[in-house]
Short mmCIF file of C-alpha atoms in Angstrom, two decimals:
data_model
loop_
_atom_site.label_atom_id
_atom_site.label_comp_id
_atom_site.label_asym_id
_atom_site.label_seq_id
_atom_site.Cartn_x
_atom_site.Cartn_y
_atom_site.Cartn_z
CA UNK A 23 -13.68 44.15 188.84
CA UNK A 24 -14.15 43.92 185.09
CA UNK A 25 -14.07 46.76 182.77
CA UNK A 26 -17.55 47.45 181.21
CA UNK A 27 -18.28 48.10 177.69
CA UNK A 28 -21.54 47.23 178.02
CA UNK A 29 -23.70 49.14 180.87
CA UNK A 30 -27.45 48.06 179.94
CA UNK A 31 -27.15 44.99 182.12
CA UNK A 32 -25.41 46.53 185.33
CA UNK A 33 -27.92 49.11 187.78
CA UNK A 34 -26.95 51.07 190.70
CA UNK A 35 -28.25 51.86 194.00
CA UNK A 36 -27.67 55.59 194.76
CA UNK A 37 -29.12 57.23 197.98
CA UNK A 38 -30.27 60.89 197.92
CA UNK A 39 -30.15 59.67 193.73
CA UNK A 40 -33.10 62.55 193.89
CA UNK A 41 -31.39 65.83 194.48
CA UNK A 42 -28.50 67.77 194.29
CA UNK A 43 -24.65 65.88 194.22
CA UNK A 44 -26.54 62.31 194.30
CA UNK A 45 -29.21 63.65 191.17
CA UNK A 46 -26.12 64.89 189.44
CA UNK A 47 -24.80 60.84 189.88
CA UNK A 48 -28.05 59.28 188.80
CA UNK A 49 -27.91 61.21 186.11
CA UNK A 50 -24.96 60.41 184.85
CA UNK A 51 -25.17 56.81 185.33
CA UNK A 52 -28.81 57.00 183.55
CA UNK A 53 -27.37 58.39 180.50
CA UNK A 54 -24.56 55.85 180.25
CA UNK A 55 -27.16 53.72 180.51
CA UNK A 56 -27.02 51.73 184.18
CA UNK A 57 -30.80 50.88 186.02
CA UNK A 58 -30.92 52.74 188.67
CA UNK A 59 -32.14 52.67 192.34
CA UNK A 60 -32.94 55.46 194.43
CA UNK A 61 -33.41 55.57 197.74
CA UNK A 62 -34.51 59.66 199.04
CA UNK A 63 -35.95 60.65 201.87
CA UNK A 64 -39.14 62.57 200.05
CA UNK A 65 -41.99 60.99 199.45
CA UNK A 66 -42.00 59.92 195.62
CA UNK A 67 -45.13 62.03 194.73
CA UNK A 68 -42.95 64.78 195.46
CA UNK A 69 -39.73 63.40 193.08
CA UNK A 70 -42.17 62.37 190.02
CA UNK A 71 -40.35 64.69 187.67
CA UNK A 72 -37.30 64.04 188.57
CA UNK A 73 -37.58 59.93 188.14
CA UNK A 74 -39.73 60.62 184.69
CA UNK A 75 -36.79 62.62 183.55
CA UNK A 76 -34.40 59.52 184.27
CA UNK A 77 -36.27 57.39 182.83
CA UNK A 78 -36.41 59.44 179.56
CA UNK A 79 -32.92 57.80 178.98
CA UNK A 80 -34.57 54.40 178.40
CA UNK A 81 -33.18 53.11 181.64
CA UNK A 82 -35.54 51.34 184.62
CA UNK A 83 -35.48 53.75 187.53
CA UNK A 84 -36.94 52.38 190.95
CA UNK A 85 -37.42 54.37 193.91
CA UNK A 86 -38.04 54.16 197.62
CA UNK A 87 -38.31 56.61 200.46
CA UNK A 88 -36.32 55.87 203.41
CA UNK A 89 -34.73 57.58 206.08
CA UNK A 90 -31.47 56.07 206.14
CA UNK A 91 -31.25 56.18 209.39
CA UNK A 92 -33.61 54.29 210.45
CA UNK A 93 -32.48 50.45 210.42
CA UNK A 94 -35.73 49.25 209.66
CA UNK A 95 -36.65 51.21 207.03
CA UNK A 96 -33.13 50.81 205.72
CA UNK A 97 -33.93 47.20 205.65
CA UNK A 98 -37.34 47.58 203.29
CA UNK A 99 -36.18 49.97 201.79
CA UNK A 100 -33.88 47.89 200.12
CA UNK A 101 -35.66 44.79 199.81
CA UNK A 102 -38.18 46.87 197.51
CA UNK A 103 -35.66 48.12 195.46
CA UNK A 104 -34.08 44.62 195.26
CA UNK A 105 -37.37 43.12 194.35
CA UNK A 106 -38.13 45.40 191.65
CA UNK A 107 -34.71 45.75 189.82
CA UNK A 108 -33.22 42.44 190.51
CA UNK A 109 -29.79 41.78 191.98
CA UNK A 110 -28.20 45.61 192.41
CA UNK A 111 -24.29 45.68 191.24
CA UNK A 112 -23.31 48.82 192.74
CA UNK A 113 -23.67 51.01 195.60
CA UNK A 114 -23.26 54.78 196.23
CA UNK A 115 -23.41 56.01 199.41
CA UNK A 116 -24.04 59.62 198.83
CA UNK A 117 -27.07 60.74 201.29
CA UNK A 118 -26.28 63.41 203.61
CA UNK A 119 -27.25 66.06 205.83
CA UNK A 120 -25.61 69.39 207.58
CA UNK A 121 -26.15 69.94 211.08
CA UNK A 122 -29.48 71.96 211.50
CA UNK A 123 -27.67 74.76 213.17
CA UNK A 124 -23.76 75.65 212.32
CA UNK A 125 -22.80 76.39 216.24
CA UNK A 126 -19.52 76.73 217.56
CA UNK A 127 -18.31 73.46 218.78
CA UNK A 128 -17.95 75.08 222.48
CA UNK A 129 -21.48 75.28 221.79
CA UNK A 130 -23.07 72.53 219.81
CA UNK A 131 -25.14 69.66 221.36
CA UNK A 132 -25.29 66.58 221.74
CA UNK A 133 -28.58 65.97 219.43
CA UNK A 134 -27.52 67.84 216.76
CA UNK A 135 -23.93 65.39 216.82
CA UNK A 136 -26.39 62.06 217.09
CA UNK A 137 -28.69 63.07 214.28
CA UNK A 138 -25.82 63.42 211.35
CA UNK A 139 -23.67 60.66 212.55
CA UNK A 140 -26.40 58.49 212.49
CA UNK A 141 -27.33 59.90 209.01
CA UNK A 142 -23.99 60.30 207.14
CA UNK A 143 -22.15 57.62 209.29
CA UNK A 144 -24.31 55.13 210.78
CA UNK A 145 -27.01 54.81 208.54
CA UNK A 146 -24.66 54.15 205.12
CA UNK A 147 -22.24 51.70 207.02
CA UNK A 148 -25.29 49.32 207.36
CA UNK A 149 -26.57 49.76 204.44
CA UNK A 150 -23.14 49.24 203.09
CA UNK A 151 -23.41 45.82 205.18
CA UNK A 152 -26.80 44.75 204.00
CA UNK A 153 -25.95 45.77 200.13
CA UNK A 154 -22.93 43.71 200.12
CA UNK A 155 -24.71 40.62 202.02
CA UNK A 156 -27.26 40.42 199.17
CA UNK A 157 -24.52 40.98 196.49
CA UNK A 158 -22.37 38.40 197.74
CA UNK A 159 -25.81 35.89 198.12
CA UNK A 160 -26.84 36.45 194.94
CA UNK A 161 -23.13 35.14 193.54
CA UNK A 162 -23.91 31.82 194.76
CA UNK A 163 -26.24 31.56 191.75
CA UNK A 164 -24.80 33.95 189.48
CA UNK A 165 -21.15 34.18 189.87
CA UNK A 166 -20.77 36.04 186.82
CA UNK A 167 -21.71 39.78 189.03
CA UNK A 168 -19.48 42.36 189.34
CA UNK A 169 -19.71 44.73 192.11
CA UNK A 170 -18.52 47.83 193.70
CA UNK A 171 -19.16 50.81 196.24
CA UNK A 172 -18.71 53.95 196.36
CA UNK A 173 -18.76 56.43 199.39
CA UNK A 174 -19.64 60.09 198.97
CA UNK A 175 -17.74 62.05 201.99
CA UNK A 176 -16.55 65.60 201.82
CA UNK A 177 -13.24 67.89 202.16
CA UNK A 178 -14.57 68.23 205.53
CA UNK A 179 -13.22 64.60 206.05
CA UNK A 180 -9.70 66.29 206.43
CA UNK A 181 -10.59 69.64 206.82
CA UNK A 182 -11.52 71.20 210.35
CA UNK A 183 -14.57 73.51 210.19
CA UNK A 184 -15.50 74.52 214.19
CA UNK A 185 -19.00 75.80 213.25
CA UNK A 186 -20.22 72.15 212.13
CA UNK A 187 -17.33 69.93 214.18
CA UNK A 188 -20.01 67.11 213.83
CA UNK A 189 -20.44 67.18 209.66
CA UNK A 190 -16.54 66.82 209.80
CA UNK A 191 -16.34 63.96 212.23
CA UNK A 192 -19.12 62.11 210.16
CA UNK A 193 -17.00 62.42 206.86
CA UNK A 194 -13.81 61.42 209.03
CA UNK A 195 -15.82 57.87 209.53
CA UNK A 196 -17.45 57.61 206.46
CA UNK A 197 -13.28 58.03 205.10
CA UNK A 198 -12.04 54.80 207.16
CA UNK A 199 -15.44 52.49 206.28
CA UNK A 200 -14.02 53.06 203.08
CA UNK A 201 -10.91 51.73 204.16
CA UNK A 202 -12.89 49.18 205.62
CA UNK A 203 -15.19 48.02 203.81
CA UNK A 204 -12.47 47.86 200.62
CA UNK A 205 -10.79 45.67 203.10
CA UNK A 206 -12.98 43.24 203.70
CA UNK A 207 -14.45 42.87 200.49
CA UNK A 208 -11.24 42.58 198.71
CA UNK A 209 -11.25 38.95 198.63
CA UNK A 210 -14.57 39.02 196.45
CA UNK A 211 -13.26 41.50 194.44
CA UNK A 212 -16.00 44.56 195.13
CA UNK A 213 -13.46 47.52 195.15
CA UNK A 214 -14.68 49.90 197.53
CA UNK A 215 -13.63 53.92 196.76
CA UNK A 216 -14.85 56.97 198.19
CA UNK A 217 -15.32 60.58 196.45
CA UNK A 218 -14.19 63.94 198.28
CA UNK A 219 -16.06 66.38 196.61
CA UNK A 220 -15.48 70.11 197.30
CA UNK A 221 -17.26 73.18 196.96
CA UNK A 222 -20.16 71.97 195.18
CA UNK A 223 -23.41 74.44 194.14
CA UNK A 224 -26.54 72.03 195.84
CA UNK A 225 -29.31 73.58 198.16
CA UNK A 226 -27.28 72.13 200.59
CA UNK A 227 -24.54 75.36 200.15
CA UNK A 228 -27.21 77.72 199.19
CA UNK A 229 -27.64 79.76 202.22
CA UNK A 230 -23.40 80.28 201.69
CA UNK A 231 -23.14 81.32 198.57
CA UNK A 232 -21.86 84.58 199.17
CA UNK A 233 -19.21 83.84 201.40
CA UNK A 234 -17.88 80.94 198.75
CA UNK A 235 -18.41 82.89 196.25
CA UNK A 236 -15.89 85.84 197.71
CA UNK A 237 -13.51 82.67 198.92
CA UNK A 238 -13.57 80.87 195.23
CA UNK A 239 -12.98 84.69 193.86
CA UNK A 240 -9.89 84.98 196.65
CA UNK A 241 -8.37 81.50 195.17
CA UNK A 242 -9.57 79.18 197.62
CA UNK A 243 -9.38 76.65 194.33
CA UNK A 244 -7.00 76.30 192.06
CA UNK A 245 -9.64 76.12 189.35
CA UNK A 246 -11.64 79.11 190.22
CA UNK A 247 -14.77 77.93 190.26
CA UNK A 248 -17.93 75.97 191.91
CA UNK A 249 -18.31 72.28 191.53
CA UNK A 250 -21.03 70.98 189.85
CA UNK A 251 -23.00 67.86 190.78
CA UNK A 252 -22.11 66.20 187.15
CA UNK A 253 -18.61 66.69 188.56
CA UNK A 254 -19.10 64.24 191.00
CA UNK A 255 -21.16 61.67 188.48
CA UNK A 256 -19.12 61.64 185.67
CA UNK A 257 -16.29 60.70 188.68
CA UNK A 258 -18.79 58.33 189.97
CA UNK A 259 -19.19 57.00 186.55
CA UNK A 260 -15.61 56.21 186.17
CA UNK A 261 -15.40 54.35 189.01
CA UNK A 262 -18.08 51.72 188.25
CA UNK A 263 -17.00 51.30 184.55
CA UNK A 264 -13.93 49.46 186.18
CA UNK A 265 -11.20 52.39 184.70
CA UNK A 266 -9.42 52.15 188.00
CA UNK A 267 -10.10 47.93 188.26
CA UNK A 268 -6.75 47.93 190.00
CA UNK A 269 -7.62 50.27 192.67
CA UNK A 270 -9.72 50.01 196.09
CA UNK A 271 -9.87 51.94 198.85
CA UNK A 272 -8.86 55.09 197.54
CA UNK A 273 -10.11 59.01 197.59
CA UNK A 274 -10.66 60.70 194.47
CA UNK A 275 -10.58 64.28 195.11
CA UNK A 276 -13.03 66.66 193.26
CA UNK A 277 -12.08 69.91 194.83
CA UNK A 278 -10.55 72.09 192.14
CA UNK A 279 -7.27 71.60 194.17
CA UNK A 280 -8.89 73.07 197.03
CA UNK A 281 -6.65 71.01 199.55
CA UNK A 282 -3.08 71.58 197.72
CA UNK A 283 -0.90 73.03 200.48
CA UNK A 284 0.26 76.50 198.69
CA UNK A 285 2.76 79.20 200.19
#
């Protein structure tokens, strides 16, 4: 992939671009200037601050709601979005969702393991199929686009937690797509990376802020503190401005050295 001075002329498809880690991305991205795409399961009424505050950058900003895992919403989803913002160089495949309940793996069901694989697995693997599809169709006539994806897992990829074994699994997969998916698309020259992030302050780790609080205090991170959504963008941002162009495949770690093995 070529490096990129220039961002005006490049957008980005981010899903759950709306809220927490994935608004923290957007964000980014906006103010270095990229389009953007968003793809949230709200209704847009409901994000209308959030997109006029993007757009404040002077960048386009396009939004659709979607569940994403729901193939045929998937699918229209991102025909809008490809419709309104023209051919979409990159993808980040950031939406996510905890299991409902944390319950002991002796005890969790069988519904509760469908519904996030299908959201944080299933769901951005297609979408990962249908972006690149269009990408690579729309190079017929313009050969000159650069591509690239991104996939947003979690520590939990690598790191056993018992009271959510299906979050873990989910990340586990979304870790070899990347693998993958930068296989496959090698030949075109889309580098494919995905993003680790830690202990990051979203709603989605509200109701356990105490206990990470007492854990980051204890030195559960080497840098002793949270992580911060424009962690995870300015990372994001790196990757898509082509500073690793000899790269694909790979994890980036934003963790705060969280997983260092220490004595």
């Amino acid at each position: 992939m070529k490096s990129q001075s220039q961002s005006q002329s490049y957008s980005a498809l981010v899903t759950g671009g709306a809220r927490g880690i994935g608004l923290g991305i957007s964000t980014a991205l906006a103010q270095a200037g990229y389009n953007l795409a968003i793809i949230g399961s709200r209704a847009e009424n409901l994000v209308v601050d959030t997109l006029a505050s993007l757009r404040q950058t002077g960048v386009a900003v396009t939004y659709a709601q979607c569940d994403i895992a729901d193939r045929n919403a998937r699918e229209k989803a991102l025909e809008k979005l490809w419709q309104e913002l023209g051919p979409i160089n990159f993808l980040v495949n950031n939406a996510g969702i905890a299991p409902r309940v944390r319950a002991d793996i002796l005890d969790a069901t069988e519904e509760s393991f469908v519904e996030v694989m299908r959201t944080n697995l299933q769901g951005p693997y297609f979408l990962t199929q249908s972006f690149a599809r269009r990408l690579l169709a729309a190079r017929q006539s313009k050969p000159e686009l650069v591509g690239a994806i991104v996939n947003i897992s979690s520590i939990s990829a690598s790191t056993a937690s018992v009271s959510r074994g299906e979050y873990c699994l989910s990340k586990a997969g979304v870790s070899m797509a990347t693998r993958l998916w930068a296989a496959r698309l090698g030949e075109y020259n889309i580098p494919v990376y995905e993003i680790q992030p830690g202990i990051i302050q979203t709603d989605m780790t509200a109701a356990v802020t105490e206990k990470y609080d007492r854990l980051i205090q204890d030195g559960l991170c080497l840098q002793a503190r949270w992580g911060l959504p424009e962690d995870i963008g300015r990372a994001v941002l790196m990757l898509l401005r082509g500073d690793l162009a000899y790269s694909t495949g790979q994890v980036i770690m934003i963790d705060g050295g969280m997983n260092i093995p220490r004595l």
